[in-house]
Tab-separated table of C-alpha atoms in Angstrom:
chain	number	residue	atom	x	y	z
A	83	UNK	CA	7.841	-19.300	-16.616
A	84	UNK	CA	4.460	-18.279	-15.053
A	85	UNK	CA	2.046	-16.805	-17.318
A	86	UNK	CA	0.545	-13.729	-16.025
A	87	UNK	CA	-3.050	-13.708	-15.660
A	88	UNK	CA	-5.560	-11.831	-13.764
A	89	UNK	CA	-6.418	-14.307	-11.515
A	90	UNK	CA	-2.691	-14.240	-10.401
A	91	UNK	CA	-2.934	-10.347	-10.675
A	92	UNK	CA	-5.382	-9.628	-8.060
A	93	UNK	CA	-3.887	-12.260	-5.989
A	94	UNK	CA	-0.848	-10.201	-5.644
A	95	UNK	CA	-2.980	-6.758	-5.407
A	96	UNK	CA	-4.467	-8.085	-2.927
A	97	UNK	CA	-1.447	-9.511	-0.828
A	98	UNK	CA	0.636	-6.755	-1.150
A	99	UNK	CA	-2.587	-3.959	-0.648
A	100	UNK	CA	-3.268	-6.437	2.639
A	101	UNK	CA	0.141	-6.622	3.839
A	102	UNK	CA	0.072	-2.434	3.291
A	103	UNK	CA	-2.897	-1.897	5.040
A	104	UNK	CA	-2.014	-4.571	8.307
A	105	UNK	CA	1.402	-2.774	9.372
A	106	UNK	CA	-0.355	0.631	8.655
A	107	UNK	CA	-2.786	-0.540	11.341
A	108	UNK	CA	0.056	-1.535	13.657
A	109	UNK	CA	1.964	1.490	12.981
A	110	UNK	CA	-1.134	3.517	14.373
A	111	UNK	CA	-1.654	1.029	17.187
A	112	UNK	CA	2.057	1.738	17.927
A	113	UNK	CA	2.013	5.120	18.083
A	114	UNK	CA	-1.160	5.738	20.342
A	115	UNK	CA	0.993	3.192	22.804
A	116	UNK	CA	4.232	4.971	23.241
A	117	UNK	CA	3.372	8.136	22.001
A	118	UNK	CA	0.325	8.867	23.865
A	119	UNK	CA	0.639	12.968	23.515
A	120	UNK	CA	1.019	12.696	19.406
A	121	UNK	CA	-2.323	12.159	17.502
A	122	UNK	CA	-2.439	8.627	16.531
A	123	UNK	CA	-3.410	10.001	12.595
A	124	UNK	CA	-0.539	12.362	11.814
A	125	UNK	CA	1.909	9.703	11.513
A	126	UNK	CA	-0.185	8.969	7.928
A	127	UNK	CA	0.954	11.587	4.985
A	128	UNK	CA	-1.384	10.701	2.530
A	129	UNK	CA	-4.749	13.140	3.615
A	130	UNK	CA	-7.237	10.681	1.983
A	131	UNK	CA	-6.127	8.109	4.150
A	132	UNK	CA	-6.004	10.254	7.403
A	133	UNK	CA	-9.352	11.579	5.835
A	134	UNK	CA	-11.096	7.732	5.828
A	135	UNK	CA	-8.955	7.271	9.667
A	136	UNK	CA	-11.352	9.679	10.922
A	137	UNK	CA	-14.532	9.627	9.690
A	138	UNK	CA	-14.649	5.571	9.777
A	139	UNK	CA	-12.369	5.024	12.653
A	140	UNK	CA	-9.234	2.775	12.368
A	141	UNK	CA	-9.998	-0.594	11.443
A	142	UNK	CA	-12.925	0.259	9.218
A	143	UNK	CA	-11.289	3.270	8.062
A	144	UNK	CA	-7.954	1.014	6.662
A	145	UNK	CA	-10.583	-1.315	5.589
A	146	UNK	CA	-12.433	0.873	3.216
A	147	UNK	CA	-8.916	2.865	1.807
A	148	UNK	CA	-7.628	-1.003	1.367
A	149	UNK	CA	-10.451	-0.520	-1.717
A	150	UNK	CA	-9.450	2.543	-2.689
A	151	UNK	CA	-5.778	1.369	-2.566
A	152	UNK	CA	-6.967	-1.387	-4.993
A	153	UNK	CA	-8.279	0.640	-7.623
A	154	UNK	CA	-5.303	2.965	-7.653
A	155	UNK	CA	-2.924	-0.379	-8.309
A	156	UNK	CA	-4.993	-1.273	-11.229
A	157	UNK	CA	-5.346	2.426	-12.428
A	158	UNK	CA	-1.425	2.936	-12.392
A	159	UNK	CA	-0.864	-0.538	-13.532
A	160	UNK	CA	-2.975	-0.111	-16.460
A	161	UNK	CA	-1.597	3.526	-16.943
A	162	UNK	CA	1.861	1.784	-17.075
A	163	UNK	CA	0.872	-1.171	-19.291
A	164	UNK	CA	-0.458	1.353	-21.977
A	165	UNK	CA	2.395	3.581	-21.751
A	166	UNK	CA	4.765	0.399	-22.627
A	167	UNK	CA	2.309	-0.750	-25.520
A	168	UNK	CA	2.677	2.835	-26.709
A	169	UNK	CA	6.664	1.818	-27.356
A	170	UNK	CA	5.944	-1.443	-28.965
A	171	UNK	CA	7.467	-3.120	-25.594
A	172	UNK	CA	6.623	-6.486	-25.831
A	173	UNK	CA	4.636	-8.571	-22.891
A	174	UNK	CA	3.838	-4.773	-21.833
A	175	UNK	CA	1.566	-6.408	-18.640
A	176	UNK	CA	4.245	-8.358	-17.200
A	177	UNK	CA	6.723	-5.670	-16.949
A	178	UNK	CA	4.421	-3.126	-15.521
A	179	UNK	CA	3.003	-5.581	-12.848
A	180	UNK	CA	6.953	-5.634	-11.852
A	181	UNK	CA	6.980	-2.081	-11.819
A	182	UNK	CA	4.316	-1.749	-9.300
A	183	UNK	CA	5.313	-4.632	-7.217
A	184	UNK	CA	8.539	-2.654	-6.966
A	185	UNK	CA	6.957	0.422	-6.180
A	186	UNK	CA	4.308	-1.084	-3.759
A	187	UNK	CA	7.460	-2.960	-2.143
A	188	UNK	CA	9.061	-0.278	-1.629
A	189	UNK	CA	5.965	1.808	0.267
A	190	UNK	CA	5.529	-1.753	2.537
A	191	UNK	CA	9.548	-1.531	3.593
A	192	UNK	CA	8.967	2.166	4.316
A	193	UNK	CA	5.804	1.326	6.659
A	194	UNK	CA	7.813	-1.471	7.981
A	195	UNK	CA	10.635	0.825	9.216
A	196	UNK	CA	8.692	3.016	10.701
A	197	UNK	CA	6.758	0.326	12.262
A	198	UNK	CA	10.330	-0.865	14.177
A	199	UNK	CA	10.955	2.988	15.066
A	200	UNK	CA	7.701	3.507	16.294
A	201	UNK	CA	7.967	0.759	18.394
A	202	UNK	CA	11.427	1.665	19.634
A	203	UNK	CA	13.019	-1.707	17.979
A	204	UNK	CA	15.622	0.398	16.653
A	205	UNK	CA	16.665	3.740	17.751
């Protein structure tokens, strides 16, 4: 079994914040290409993100929220992992890192299909 550590921690925070932040940038690139009538930043719900779109532009803008998206995984993961300890549930870390891999999996498959519709890969 691999022992959780937090070397091995922000290696996946930063993998899955990456792989977040990359098809974000592609969905945006998509959508400026074959919708050139729709602006480019209202395809993004969350208004902090939209917010750092377009003050810093696109790449620097996904860039900088990458940070902010860093500190809200370890904020939630730590929220999580005291919750648990608050139960008695043991190896309290490990099972909240799961639950936010989960959760953060879930937000990269929902980027991802938009990704294929905004490309017109799927109808």
């Amino acid at each position: 079994m691999i022992e959780i550590n937090w070397t091995l921690i922000f290696l996946l925070i930063l993998l899955l914040v990456s792989a977040d932040k990359i098809i974000t940038y592609y969905n945006i690139k998509a959508v400026e290409k074959n919708f050139p009538d729709v602006d480019k930043f209202s395809v993004e719900r969350n208004p902090l993100a939209r917010k750092f779109f377009q003050d810093f532009g696109l790449f620097w803008g996904n860039i900088l929220y990458g940070f902010v998206s860093i500190v809200t995984f370890l904020l939630a993961l730590a929220l999580i992992k005291w919750t648990l300890s608050l139960f008695g549930i043991p190896n309290p870390l490990s099972i909240a890192l799961w639950v936010m891999v989960v959760l953060y999996g879930m937000a990269i498959a929902n980027n991802l299909f938009f990704l294929f519709k905004f490309n017109k890969w799927i109808p």
